[in-house]
Structure formats: C-alpha cells, structure tokens
Amino acid sequence: MTELASQQRIATMLDQRAHDLLLGHSFAHQQIGFIHTLDIDYGKPMKQRTLLEVEVAAQQKRQQNSTAHHKYRAQASKQLHKVIETAIFKQLEDMDGVIQNTIGIEDNVATMLDILAVKSVSVGRLEPLINDSSWLGRELVSLVNLPYYRKQRSKTTSVKVDSPALALRYIGLDNLQLVIPTFAVRHWMPHSTEPFPLLKRRLRDAAMANAIAAQKIAELNDVNPIHAFTLGMLIDVGRIALVRLYLKTFEQVWQRKVQIAREAQQKNLHTALMELKPDPLFLTTLLSNKSLELSAKVIRKMAFQYLPFDHVMAQLVHGVHQSSDVFPMSEVMLKARCYSQYLNLKHHQLIEEDEVEAWFSYHQFTKNELKTLETSNFTNLAIQID
C-alpha cells in the first residue's frame, strides 16, 4: 500500500469515527473495539462455589432463552429498520418537503444569507426580512442584551435593546455575516435527540468549529472568508435533516408495528419491539453515507445568486480526486471538516498522534494553517458590539 493510499484509508476511518462520536462516547469506543478494563482477563479466575446440578441446568436454560430472545429482537430490529429506511428514502425524494417541513428553512433566511454576501448590503435591506422571521429578531435582541455585549456598549449607552431594528444597528453588518448563518443553523437543529442526549449539542458545536476553521483557513489562502464561514455552517444541514428524519420516522414506524403486534396478540414480537430504541449504528451509517449529498441538494434548492456553493458541493460529493482542477473553496472545506473533527476526537481521547500526522498530511495542511488553527477559538464568534 502506498503512503497516499494509507493516509486516505486513515482519513476515511477517522471521518467515520467522528460520526460515531456524535452519537456517544461509549458507542464510538465500541466501534473501534475498545476494551473496558473490567472486561480484561488477567489469567486469575475468581473463586466460585460449585454449582449444584439443578442450578447448572437452570442456568443453561436461561442462557438458551436469553440467546433466542436476543436473536429474535435483532431480527425484529432488522425488519423494523428496513421499513424505516424505505420510508426515509421516500421522503428524501421530496426535497421541498425536506426543506420546509423537516428542517424548517424559510425562504427569507436564504435570501438574507445571499444579501449578506454582496458588497452593497445594507441594514435597510435586511430589516424587513428579519421582521418576517420573529424567532431571528428575538435571537438578535437577546444577543445584544447579553451582559458581555452590554458591557461593550456601556461606553456610549447601556440601555436595554427591545427591538430587532435597533439590535441590527448595534450588531453591524460585519458581525451579521457571522451571526445570521450561526443562528439559522441553530434554529434548524432538532428540538430533541433522545435517546442520544448529547447529539444536538455535538451537532451545534461541530457546525461552529467547522465554520470558524473554514473562515481561518480561507483568510490564509485568498478565499472569501465570509463565504467560507457560511458554507462551513451550511455543509452540515444534511446531518440535521437526517437526524430529524430518522428519529421521527423511527417513532412513527415503531408505534405502528407495536400496535399491529398487540392487536394480533403476537406476544414475543410485541416484547421484542418494546425493547427496541433508535439504533446508533443505523444512524451513523446513514449520516456517513448520505449527509453530504443531502447537504448539496438542500443548498442547491436554496438557490443562492451570490454565494458560489453549488459547484463546490458537487465536487465534494463526487470526490475532489475525480476533478482535474480542485476549487480553492473545496480544499478549504475539506481541511475545515478534518480539523473540526480532529478537535472533537482529541477532546475525547479517540485519536492517536500517528493518526493525526497521517490525516493532516493527507489534507496537506501548511505549518501556517496549523499554527493559526491551534490558537483559534472554536466555541464563540469573534465579534465586537459597539
């Protein structure tokens, strides 16, 4: 295997590991074969009393029953997820429905992102659009009234802002180019991600880290940093849609199957179904295989006039190795995704130094890029409100 092929294999493996980590630390450990200390055989079996013959027979029967039940439950899960997969793919055929109903993207948000990309942007052009999005107006007012930003304004005034129009003017256009994409993506996040309680927060943090990394890398490579930040945020919209679709579809299909089993008095099937929960392995596979392609479709449907994202997303979906000329923005996005995933894996101690070296070499990070990223803040927007 060539060095490049080895690096590509490691990059693919780490990308999957990062997807696994979204669904839980213990799940990511399981997927890489992590062995818990208590499971290690140290060669010194614990002393046990000798089981009576009747106890041995009872234990064997329990094990047989347990094994049979686990097999039955696994089969029930397999059949359930076949129906769920078919239902999800059917819903994905209706992109308008995915955008409007599943994610909840409003037309005026796409228009705002587009307007913010042009030099002739003004607060006056944004104000009526924000007034049509009451949730965004509330978010902007809340932002400028945070104690941290009220303190920044205290040199001139510390009056509490109570209207979106005034908040817009305090925040300023330069800041709005970062704030509005961030608030939009947060607004689209699923309200609940049970039984994966940390998934929503990890999706949000991943989007933020990805967007900031894209902005920093773009600044060093003569690529529009605002475009890079915006696409860095939007590139995960496919993940958001798939998480929403899977959790909602699982609940709908599961409830229907439970009702049918109950009415048909299929006790074993009903018991097995009652023990089933959303499957992290199904979801991580779905995210890994379909999220980027879905993001590209959603972004294309948003029909931007001034944000040149469609060709970049097509290149990312089909693989940059398939293109003779790689767009600079595509390279920025690949590096940003790599670095944001690295940060999460490193935080959870799920990546080794040799893996990091191979991953960064594969994406051809420069020393200047890595030095800049190492000193960057990936949790908060670097904005000043006067």
mmCIF file of C-alpha atoms in Angstrom:
data_model
loop_
_atom_site.group_PDB
_atom_site.id
_atom_site.type_symbol
_atom_site.label_atom_id
_atom_site.label_comp_id
_atom_site.label_asym_id
_atom_site.label_seq_id
_atom_site.Cartn_x
_atom_site.Cartn_y
_atom_site.Cartn_z
ATOM 1 C CA MET A 1 0.000 0.000 0.000
ATOM 2 C CA THR A 2 1.367 3.415 -0.972
ATOM 3 C CA GLU A 3 1.746 6.159 1.622
ATOM 4 C CA LEU A 4 -1.056 8.168 -0.012
ATOM 5 C CA ALA A 5 -3.381 5.158 -0.001
ATOM 6 C CA SER A 6 -2.571 4.543 3.665
ATOM 7 C CA GLN A 7 -3.300 8.179 4.518
ATOM 8 C CA GLN A 8 -6.597 8.021 2.614
ATOM 9 C CA ARG A 9 -7.621 4.872 4.495
ATOM 10 C CA ILE A 10 -6.832 6.544 7.829
ATOM 11 C CA ALA A 11 -8.728 9.697 6.791
ATOM 12 C CA THR A 12 -11.815 7.636 5.899
ATOM 13 C CA MET A 13 -11.595 5.697 9.166
ATOM 14 C CA LEU A 14 -11.291 8.857 11.262
ATOM 15 C CA ASP A 15 -14.185 10.521 9.448
ATOM 16 C CA GLN A 16 -16.368 7.544 10.378
ATOM 17 C CA ARG A 17 -15.085 7.616 13.946
ATOM 18 C CA ALA A 18 -16.046 11.292 14.188
ATOM 19 C CA HIS A 19 -19.571 10.420 13.025
ATOM 20 C CA ASP A 20 -19.722 7.649 15.650
ATOM 21 C CA LEU A 21 -18.688 10.105 18.359
ATOM 22 C CA LEU A 22 -21.671 12.334 17.577
ATOM 23 C CA LEU A 23 -23.895 9.545 18.909
ATOM 24 C CA GLY A 24 -21.965 8.911 22.092
ATOM 25 C CA HIS A 25 -18.552 8.363 23.592
ATOM 26 C CA SER A 26 -19.213 4.751 24.575
ATOM 27 C CA PHE A 27 -20.622 3.950 21.117
ATOM 28 C CA ALA A 28 -17.501 5.361 19.441
ATOM 29 C CA HIS A 29 -15.379 3.224 21.772
ATOM 30 C CA GLN A 30 -17.342 0.118 20.847
ATOM 31 C CA GLN A 31 -16.907 0.781 17.139
ATOM 32 C CA ILE A 32 -13.117 0.816 17.406
ATOM 33 C CA GLY A 33 -13.023 -2.297 19.599
ATOM 34 C CA PHE A 34 -12.252 -0.512 22.864
ATOM 35 C CA ILE A 35 -11.868 -2.997 25.745
ATOM 36 C CA HIS A 36 -13.036 -1.888 29.159
ATOM 37 C CA THR A 37 -10.614 -2.646 31.977
ATOM 38 C CA LEU A 38 -13.185 -4.761 33.801
ATOM 39 C CA ASP A 39 -13.502 -6.997 30.726
ATOM 40 C CA ILE A 40 -9.805 -7.914 30.606
ATOM 41 C CA ASP A 41 -8.885 -11.477 31.580
ATOM 42 C CA TYR A 42 -5.826 -11.308 33.851
ATOM 43 C CA GLY A 43 -5.468 -15.087 33.949
ATOM 44 C CA LYS A 44 -6.648 -15.411 37.560
ATOM 45 C CA PRO A 45 -10.276 -16.537 37.630
ATOM 46 C CA MET A 46 -12.278 -15.529 40.653
ATOM 47 C CA LYS A 47 -13.106 -18.289 43.084
ATOM 48 C CA GLN A 48 -16.678 -19.514 42.791
ATOM 49 C CA ARG A 49 -18.684 -22.056 44.712
ATOM 50 C CA THR A 50 -19.521 -25.250 42.824
ATOM 51 C CA LEU A 51 -22.991 -25.073 41.265
ATOM 52 C CA LEU A 52 -25.474 -27.790 42.067
ATOM 53 C CA GLU A 53 -26.592 -29.907 39.104
ATOM 54 C CA VAL A 54 -30.077 -28.414 39.182
ATOM 55 C CA GLU A 55 -28.608 -24.898 39.165
ATOM 56 C CA VAL A 56 -26.420 -25.733 36.168
ATOM 57 C CA ALA A 57 -29.442 -26.952 34.231
ATOM 58 C CA ALA A 58 -31.448 -23.840 35.159
ATOM 59 C CA GLN A 59 -28.567 -21.551 34.165
ATOM 60 C CA GLN A 60 -28.177 -23.270 30.783
ATOM 61 C CA LYS A 61 -31.901 -22.941 30.121
ATOM 62 C CA ARG A 62 -31.823 -19.217 30.988
ATOM 63 C CA GLN A 63 -28.872 -18.703 28.650
ATOM 64 C CA GLN A 64 -30.640 -20.522 25.831
ATOM 65 C CA ASN A 65 -33.801 -18.485 26.336
ATOM 66 C CA SER A 66 -31.795 -15.268 26.529
ATOM 67 C CA THR A 67 -29.871 -16.090 23.340
ATOM 68 C CA ALA A 68 -33.074 -16.954 21.488
ATOM 69 C CA HIS A 69 -34.706 -13.720 22.670
ATOM 70 C CA HIS A 70 -31.711 -11.628 21.607
ATOM 71 C CA LYS A 71 -31.772 -13.233 18.164
ATOM 72 C CA TYR A 72 -35.498 -12.576 17.875
ATOM 73 C CA ARG A 73 -35.044 -8.959 18.947
ATOM 74 C CA ALA A 74 -32.204 -8.478 16.450
ATOM 75 C CA GLN A 75 -34.417 -9.847 13.685
ATOM 76 C CA ALA A 76 -37.263 -7.552 14.744
ATOM 77 C CA SER A 77 -34.888 -4.573 14.635
ATOM 78 C CA LYS A 78 -33.655 -5.577 11.188
ATOM 79 C CA GLN A 79 -37.184 -5.787 9.814
ATOM 80 C CA LEU A 80 -38.184 -2.530 11.510
ATOM 81 C CA HIS A 81 -35.218 -0.674 10.027
ATOM 82 C CA LYS A 82 -35.927 -1.973 6.540
ATOM 83 C CA VAL A 83 -39.288 -0.232 6.727
ATOM 84 C CA ILE A 84 -37.695 2.888 8.246
ATOM 85 C CA GLU A 85 -35.017 3.044 5.537
ATOM 86 C CA THR A 86 -37.612 2.763 2.772
ATOM 87 C CA ALA A 87 -39.726 5.482 4.400
ATOM 88 C CA ILE A 88 -36.738 7.844 4.794
ATOM 89 C CA PHE A 89 -35.591 7.434 1.186
ATOM 90 C CA LYS A 90 -39.164 8.018 0.025
ATOM 91 C CA GLN A 91 -39.296 11.289 1.977
ATOM 92 C CA LEU A 92 -35.920 12.361 0.567
ATOM 93 C CA GLU A 93 -37.409 12.294 -2.920
ATOM 94 C CA ASP A 94 -39.442 15.376 -1.971
ATOM 95 C CA MET A 95 -36.740 17.996 -1.378
ATOM 96 C CA ASP A 96 -39.260 20.801 -0.915
ATOM 97 C CA GLY A 97 -40.827 18.810 1.902
ATOM 98 C CA VAL A 98 -37.414 18.144 3.471
ATOM 99 C CA ILE A 99 -36.501 21.841 3.377
ATOM 100 C CA GLN A 100 -39.812 23.263 4.553
ATOM 101 C CA ASN A 101 -41.170 20.575 6.873
ATOM 102 C CA THR A 102 -38.225 18.508 8.094
ATOM 103 C CA ILE A 103 -35.565 21.214 8.522
ATOM 104 C CA GLY A 104 -37.806 24.288 8.539
ATOM 105 C CA ILE A 105 -35.778 26.547 6.248
ATOM 106 C CA GLU A 106 -37.654 29.731 5.408
ATOM 107 C CA ASP A 107 -37.177 31.408 2.033
ATOM 108 C CA ASN A 108 -36.286 34.719 3.628
ATOM 109 C CA VAL A 109 -33.352 33.146 5.521
ATOM 110 C CA ALA A 110 -31.781 32.002 2.256
ATOM 111 C CA THR A 111 -32.381 35.499 0.874
ATOM 112 C CA MET A 112 -30.675 37.060 3.904
ATOM 113 C CA LEU A 113 -27.608 34.843 3.516
ATOM 114 C CA ASP A 114 -27.447 35.813 -0.146
ATOM 115 C CA ILE A 115 -27.789 39.545 0.565
ATOM 116 C CA LEU A 116 -25.042 39.389 3.206
ATOM 117 C CA ALA A 117 -22.663 38.067 0.546
ATOM 118 C CA VAL A 118 -22.737 41.228 -1.575
ATOM 119 C CA LYS A 119 -20.866 44.475 -1.014
ATOM 120 C CA SER A 120 -24.000 46.583 -1.468
ATOM 121 C CA VAL A 121 -25.687 45.013 1.556
ATOM 122 C CA SER A 122 -27.412 47.391 3.956
ATOM 123 C CA VAL A 123 -29.304 47.086 7.208
ATOM 124 C CA GLY A 124 -32.341 48.522 5.424
ATOM 125 C CA ARG A 125 -32.453 45.547 3.032
ATOM 126 C CA LEU A 126 -32.207 43.068 5.901
ATOM 127 C CA GLU A 127 -34.717 44.645 8.279
ATOM 128 C CA PRO A 128 -37.986 43.617 6.542
ATOM 129 C CA LEU A 129 -36.679 40.075 6.099
ATOM 130 C CA ILE A 130 -35.806 39.780 9.783
ATOM 131 C CA ASN A 131 -39.186 41.210 10.760
ATOM 132 C CA ASP A 132 -40.742 38.287 8.868
ATOM 133 C CA SER A 133 -38.697 35.854 10.987
ATOM 134 C CA SER A 134 -39.805 36.574 14.531
ATOM 135 C CA TRP A 135 -37.503 33.911 16.003
ATOM 136 C CA LEU A 136 -34.441 35.576 14.439
ATOM 137 C CA GLY A 137 -35.473 39.004 15.679
ATOM 138 C CA ARG A 138 -35.742 37.614 19.217
ATOM 139 C CA GLU A 139 -32.322 35.964 18.926
ATOM 140 C CA LEU A 140 -30.670 39.208 17.807
ATOM 141 C CA VAL A 141 -32.274 41.202 20.623
ATOM 142 C CA SER A 142 -31.182 38.582 23.150
ATOM 143 C CA LEU A 143 -27.633 38.683 21.758
ATOM 144 C CA VAL A 144 -27.098 42.436 22.163
ATOM 145 C CA ASN A 145 -28.633 42.317 25.654
ATOM 146 C CA LEU A 146 -26.204 39.698 26.940
ATOM 147 C CA PRO A 147 -24.189 41.160 29.840
ATOM 148 C CA TYR A 148 -20.912 40.712 27.915
ATOM 149 C CA TYR A 149 -22.098 42.825 24.991
ATOM 150 C CA ARG A 150 -23.986 45.355 27.132
ATOM 151 C CA LYS A 151 -20.671 45.990 28.871
ATOM 152 C CA GLN A 152 -19.058 46.652 25.474
ATOM 153 C CA ARG A 153 -21.787 49.221 24.745
ATOM 154 C CA SER A 154 -21.530 50.916 28.134
ATOM 155 C CA LYS A 155 -19.072 53.478 26.736
ATOM 156 C CA THR A 156 -21.924 55.008 24.771
ATOM 157 C CA THR A 157 -25.101 53.585 26.263
ATOM 158 C CA SER A 158 -26.185 50.573 28.313
ATOM 159 C CA VAL A 159 -29.875 50.934 27.537
ATOM 160 C CA LYS A 160 -31.606 47.602 27.047
ATOM 161 C CA VAL A 161 -32.417 46.971 23.386
ATOM 162 C CA ASP A 162 -36.018 45.887 22.799
ATOM 163 C CA SER A 163 -36.447 45.842 19.013
ATOM 164 C CA PRO A 164 -34.817 43.846 16.180
ATOM 165 C CA ALA A 165 -34.314 47.044 14.164
ATOM 166 C CA LEU A 166 -32.180 48.588 16.918
ATOM 167 C CA ALA A 167 -30.371 45.302 17.523
ATOM 168 C CA LEU A 168 -29.423 45.147 13.837
ATOM 169 C CA ARG A 169 -27.769 48.540 14.021
ATOM 170 C CA TYR A 170 -25.848 47.723 17.174
ATOM 171 C CA ILE A 171 -24.578 44.413 15.800
ATOM 172 C CA GLY A 172 -23.474 45.846 12.452
ATOM 173 C CA LEU A 173 -23.166 44.286 9.021
ATOM 174 C CA ASP A 174 -19.744 42.713 9.528
ATOM 175 C CA ASN A 175 -20.965 40.832 12.586
ATOM 176 C CA LEU A 176 -24.283 39.906 10.972
ATOM 177 C CA GLN A 177 -22.362 37.995 8.279
ATOM 178 C CA LEU A 178 -21.329 35.592 11.043
ATOM 179 C CA VAL A 179 -24.300 35.848 13.384
ATOM 180 C CA ILE A 180 -27.157 35.165 10.960
ATOM 181 C CA PRO A 181 -25.749 31.897 9.478
ATOM 182 C CA THR A 182 -24.977 30.712 13.018
ATOM 183 C CA PHE A 183 -28.443 31.476 14.378
ATOM 184 C CA ALA A 184 -30.094 29.969 11.295
ATOM 185 C CA VAL A 185 -28.308 26.618 11.661
ATOM 186 C CA ARG A 186 -29.015 26.542 15.399
ATOM 187 C CA HIS A 187 -32.688 27.194 14.679
ATOM 188 C CA TRP A 188 -32.800 24.198 12.327
ATOM 189 C CA MET A 189 -31.347 21.805 14.906
ATOM 190 C CA PRO A 190 -33.724 19.074 16.172
ATOM 191 C CA HIS A 191 -35.517 20.036 19.378
ATOM 192 C CA SER A 192 -34.734 16.678 20.987
ATOM 193 C CA THR A 193 -32.303 13.929 20.028
ATOM 194 C CA GLU A 194 -33.278 11.285 22.580
ATOM 195 C CA PRO A 195 -32.013 8.597 23.081
ATOM 196 C CA PHE A 196 -28.811 10.397 22.060
ATOM 197 C CA PRO A 197 -28.948 13.262 24.585
ATOM 198 C CA LEU A 198 -25.681 14.931 23.535
ATOM 199 C CA LEU A 199 -26.252 14.700 19.773
ATOM 200 C CA LYS A 200 -27.905 18.127 19.407
ATOM 201 C CA ARG A 201 -25.100 19.883 21.257
ATOM 202 C CA ARG A 202 -22.438 17.984 19.304
ATOM 203 C CA LEU A 203 -24.077 18.871 16.001
ATOM 204 C CA ARG A 204 -24.153 22.516 17.040
ATOM 205 C CA ASP A 205 -20.541 22.510 18.253
ATOM 206 C CA ALA A 206 -19.355 20.696 15.114
ATOM 207 C CA ALA A 207 -21.031 23.268 12.863
ATOM 208 C CA MET A 208 -19.466 26.142 14.800
ATOM 209 C CA ALA A 209 -15.970 24.611 14.767
ATOM 210 C CA ASN A 210 -16.283 23.760 11.079
ATOM 211 C CA ALA A 211 -17.369 27.288 10.119
ATOM 212 C CA ILE A 212 -14.657 29.028 12.161
ATOM 213 C CA ALA A 213 -11.961 26.667 10.851
ATOM 214 C CA ALA A 214 -13.141 27.352 7.295
ATOM 215 C CA GLN A 215 -13.004 31.104 7.909
ATOM 216 C CA LYS A 216 -9.457 30.935 9.339
ATOM 217 C CA ILE A 217 -8.128 28.709 6.556
ATOM 218 C CA ALA A 218 -9.786 30.857 3.881
ATOM 219 C CA GLU A 219 -8.132 34.004 5.235
ATOM 220 C CA LEU A 220 -4.729 32.389 4.699
ATOM 221 C CA ASN A 221 -5.488 31.256 1.145
ATOM 222 C CA ASP A 222 -7.092 34.278 -0.527
ATOM 223 C CA VAL A 223 -10.539 32.679 -0.369
ATOM 224 C CA ASN A 224 -13.548 34.780 0.686
ATOM 225 C CA PRO A 225 -13.696 34.124 4.461
ATOM 226 C CA ILE A 226 -17.380 35.056 4.808
ATOM 227 C CA HIS A 227 -18.341 32.659 2.027
ATOM 228 C CA ALA A 228 -16.191 30.000 3.709
ATOM 229 C CA PHE A 229 -17.811 30.598 7.106
ATOM 230 C CA THR A 230 -21.312 30.446 5.633
ATOM 231 C CA LEU A 231 -20.673 27.228 3.718
ATOM 232 C CA GLY A 232 -18.882 25.811 6.754
ATOM 233 C CA MET A 233 -22.143 26.263 8.637
ATOM 234 C CA LEU A 234 -24.450 25.042 5.876
ATOM 235 C CA ILE A 235 -22.432 21.958 4.953
ATOM 236 C CA ASP A 236 -23.888 20.055 7.915
ATOM 237 C CA VAL A 237 -27.524 20.802 7.063
ATOM 238 C CA GLY A 238 -27.814 17.286 5.627
ATOM 239 C CA ARG A 239 -26.903 15.828 9.017
ATOM 240 C CA ILE A 240 -29.586 17.911 10.685
ATOM 241 C CA ALA A 241 -32.201 16.712 8.185
ATOM 242 C CA LEU A 242 -31.243 13.032 8.512
ATOM 243 C CA VAL A 243 -31.245 13.095 12.313
ATOM 244 C CA ARG A 244 -34.696 14.704 12.299
ATOM 245 C CA LEU A 245 -35.994 12.279 9.672
ATOM 246 C CA TYR A 246 -34.645 9.159 11.357
ATOM 247 C CA LEU A 247 -35.872 9.927 14.878
ATOM 248 C CA LYS A 248 -39.318 10.979 13.653
ATOM 249 C CA THR A 249 -39.674 8.043 11.245
ATOM 250 C CA PHE A 250 -38.458 5.535 13.845
ATOM 251 C CA GLU A 251 -41.121 6.711 16.291
ATOM 252 C CA GLN A 252 -43.888 6.562 13.683
ATOM 253 C CA VAL A 253 -42.984 3.124 12.296
ATOM 254 C CA TRP A 254 -42.241 1.675 15.737
ATOM 255 C CA GLN A 255 -45.603 2.777 17.157
ATOM 256 C CA ARG A 256 -47.431 1.287 14.171
ATOM 257 C CA LYS A 257 -45.569 -2.048 14.468
ATOM 258 C CA VAL A 258 -46.211 -2.218 18.227
ATOM 259 C CA GLN A 259 -49.928 -1.608 17.698
ATOM 260 C CA ILE A 260 -50.144 -4.304 14.992
ATOM 261 C CA ALA A 261 -48.304 -6.842 17.200
ATOM 262 C CA ARG A 262 -50.584 -6.044 20.135
ATOM 263 C CA GLU A 263 -53.764 -6.380 18.095
ATOM 264 C CA ALA A 264 -52.520 -9.649 16.551
ATOM 265 C CA GLN A 265 -51.595 -10.911 20.053
ATOM 266 C CA GLN A 266 -48.014 -11.629 18.914
ATOM 267 C CA LYS A 267 -46.547 -11.603 22.395
ATOM 268 C CA ASN A 268 -42.925 -12.392 21.501
ATOM 269 C CA LEU A 269 -42.834 -9.771 18.752
ATOM 270 C CA HIS A 270 -44.512 -7.194 20.981
ATOM 271 C CA THR A 271 -41.981 -7.842 23.761
ATOM 272 C CA ALA A 272 -39.079 -7.538 21.321
ATOM 273 C CA LEU A 273 -40.402 -4.300 19.821
ATOM 274 C CA MET A 274 -40.932 -2.744 23.248
ATOM 275 C CA GLU A 275 -37.210 -3.226 23.942
ATOM 276 C CA LEU A 276 -36.082 -1.525 20.721
ATOM 277 C CA LYS A 277 -34.677 2.000 20.593
ATOM 278 C CA PRO A 278 -33.218 4.069 17.755
ATOM 279 C CA ASP A 279 -30.098 2.293 16.521
ATOM 280 C CA PRO A 280 -26.836 4.292 16.636
ATOM 281 C CA LEU A 281 -25.199 2.023 14.063
ATOM 282 C CA PHE A 282 -28.012 2.611 11.543
ATOM 283 C CA LEU A 283 -27.914 6.369 12.147
ATOM 284 C CA THR A 284 -24.122 6.757 11.952
ATOM 285 C CA THR A 285 -24.091 4.794 8.684
ATOM 286 C CA LEU A 286 -26.888 6.975 7.322
ATOM 287 C CA LEU A 287 -25.039 10.164 8.292
ATOM 288 C CA SER A 288 -21.727 8.986 6.893
ATOM 289 C CA ASN A 289 -23.152 7.811 3.561
ATOM 290 C CA LYS A 290 -25.886 10.355 2.830
ATOM 291 C CA SER A 291 -25.414 13.626 4.741
ATOM 292 C CA LEU A 292 -23.005 15.396 2.362
ATOM 293 C CA GLU A 293 -25.077 14.511 -0.697
ATOM 294 C CA LEU A 294 -28.221 15.744 1.044
ATOM 295 C CA SER A 295 -26.486 18.973 2.094
ATOM 296 C CA ALA A 296 -25.604 19.603 -1.562
ATOM 297 C CA LYS A 297 -29.226 19.105 -2.616
ATOM 298 C CA VAL A 298 -30.538 21.423 0.108
ATOM 299 C CA ILE A 299 -28.004 24.141 -0.732
ATOM 300 C CA ARG A 300 -28.852 23.876 -4.422
ATOM 301 C CA LYS A 301 -32.555 24.234 -3.597
ATOM 302 C CA MET A 302 -31.808 27.383 -1.594
ATOM 303 C CA ALA A 303 -30.958 28.906 -4.993
ATOM 304 C CA PHE A 304 -28.297 31.390 -3.951
ATOM 305 C CA GLN A 305 -27.466 34.052 -6.521
ATOM 306 C CA TYR A 306 -24.291 35.437 -4.970
ATOM 307 C CA LEU A 307 -22.926 32.517 -2.926
ATOM 308 C CA PRO A 308 -20.998 30.206 -5.328
ATOM 309 C CA PHE A 309 -21.605 26.964 -3.454
ATOM 310 C CA ASP A 310 -23.217 24.544 -5.946
ATOM 311 C CA HIS A 311 -20.072 23.600 -7.884
ATOM 312 C CA VAL A 312 -18.058 23.284 -4.677
ATOM 313 C CA MET A 313 -20.636 20.953 -3.123
ATOM 314 C CA ALA A 314 -20.804 18.854 -6.312
ATOM 315 C CA GLN A 315 -17.027 18.478 -6.187
ATOM 316 C CA LEU A 316 -17.090 17.470 -2.521
ATOM 317 C CA VAL A 317 -19.868 14.926 -3.106
ATOM 318 C CA HIS A 318 -18.191 13.263 -6.074
ATOM 319 C CA GLY A 319 -14.695 13.485 -4.593
ATOM 320 C CA VAL A 320 -12.006 16.012 -5.398
ATOM 321 C CA HIS A 321 -9.804 13.231 -6.813
ATOM 322 C CA GLN A 322 -12.308 12.984 -9.676
ATOM 323 C CA SER A 323 -11.616 16.593 -10.686
ATOM 324 C CA SER A 324 -8.603 17.848 -12.607
ATOM 325 C CA ASP A 325 -8.972 21.295 -11.043
ATOM 326 C CA VAL A 326 -9.888 21.453 -7.368
ATOM 327 C CA PHE A 327 -11.691 24.633 -6.327
ATOM 328 C CA PRO A 328 -9.844 26.544 -3.575
ATOM 329 C CA MET A 329 -13.106 26.587 -1.583
ATOM 330 C CA SER A 330 -13.307 22.788 -1.828
ATOM 331 C CA GLU A 331 -9.841 22.487 -0.307
ATOM 332 C CA VAL A 332 -10.847 24.890 2.461
ATOM 333 C CA MET A 333 -13.954 22.827 3.253
ATOM 334 C CA LEU A 334 -12.035 19.539 3.365
ATOM 335 C CA LYS A 335 -9.424 20.966 5.716
ATOM 336 C CA ALA A 336 -12.058 22.628 7.910
ATOM 337 C CA ARG A 337 -14.052 19.394 8.247
ATOM 338 C CA CYS A 338 -10.873 17.490 9.070
ATOM 339 C CA TYR A 339 -9.759 19.960 11.736
ATOM 340 C CA SER A 340 -13.156 20.309 13.396
ATOM 341 C CA GLN A 341 -13.459 16.511 13.609
ATOM 342 C CA TYR A 342 -9.907 16.300 14.955
ATOM 343 C CA LEU A 343 -10.780 18.718 17.764
ATOM 344 C CA ASN A 344 -13.688 16.549 18.902
ATOM 345 C CA LEU A 345 -11.767 13.277 18.650
ATOM 346 C CA LYS A 346 -8.826 14.774 20.533
ATOM 347 C CA HIS A 347 -11.115 16.122 23.280
ATOM 348 C CA HIS A 348 -12.450 12.616 23.831
ATOM 349 C CA GLN A 349 -9.026 10.942 23.503
ATOM 350 C CA LEU A 350 -10.104 8.935 20.475
ATOM 351 C CA ILE A 351 -7.214 9.724 18.152
ATOM 352 C CA GLU A 352 -3.501 8.848 18.217
ATOM 353 C CA GLU A 353 -0.593 11.091 17.247
ATOM 354 C CA ASP A 354 0.364 8.958 14.235
ATOM 355 C CA GLU A 355 -3.249 9.121 13.011
ATOM 356 C CA VAL A 356 -3.234 12.920 13.339
ATOM 357 C CA GLU A 357 0.010 13.156 11.389
ATOM 358 C CA ALA A 358 -1.314 10.972 8.565
ATOM 359 C CA TRP A 359 -4.662 12.830 8.485
ATOM 360 C CA PHE A 360 -3.102 16.280 8.316
ATOM 361 C CA SER A 361 -0.589 15.104 5.707
ATOM 362 C CA TYR A 362 -3.385 13.689 3.562
ATOM 363 C CA HIS A 363 -5.158 17.076 3.550
ATOM 364 C CA GLN A 364 -1.848 18.911 3.023
ATOM 365 C CA PHE A 365 -2.130 21.369 5.894
ATOM 366 C CA THR A 366 0.595 24.001 5.899
ATOM 367 C CA LYS A 367 2.521 24.894 9.044
ATOM 368 C CA ASN A 368 0.995 28.359 8.974
ATOM 369 C CA GLU A 369 -2.547 26.933 8.802
ATOM 370 C CA LEU A 370 -1.963 24.602 11.740
ATOM 371 C CA LYS A 371 -0.306 27.347 13.789
ATOM 372 C CA THR A 372 -3.284 29.654 13.165
ATOM 373 C CA LEU A 373 -5.835 26.968 13.975
ATOM 374 C CA GLU A 374 -4.029 25.949 17.165
ATOM 375 C CA THR A 375 -4.508 29.463 18.578
ATOM 376 C CA SER A 376 -8.106 29.941 17.404
ATOM 377 C CA ASN A 377 -11.290 29.937 19.497
ATOM 378 C CA PHE A 378 -13.808 27.452 18.083
ATOM 379 C CA THR A 379 -16.611 27.894 20.602
ATOM 380 C CA ASN A 380 -17.526 31.593 20.280
ATOM 381 C CA LEU A 381 -17.871 34.090 17.477
ATOM 382 C CA ALA A 382 -15.182 36.777 17.475
ATOM 383 C CA ILE A 383 -17.476 39.796 17.320
ATOM 384 C CA GLN A 384 -17.492 43.241 18.924
ATOM 385 C CA ILE A 385 -20.743 45.147 19.504
ATOM 386 C CA ASP A 386 -20.294 48.883 19.983
#
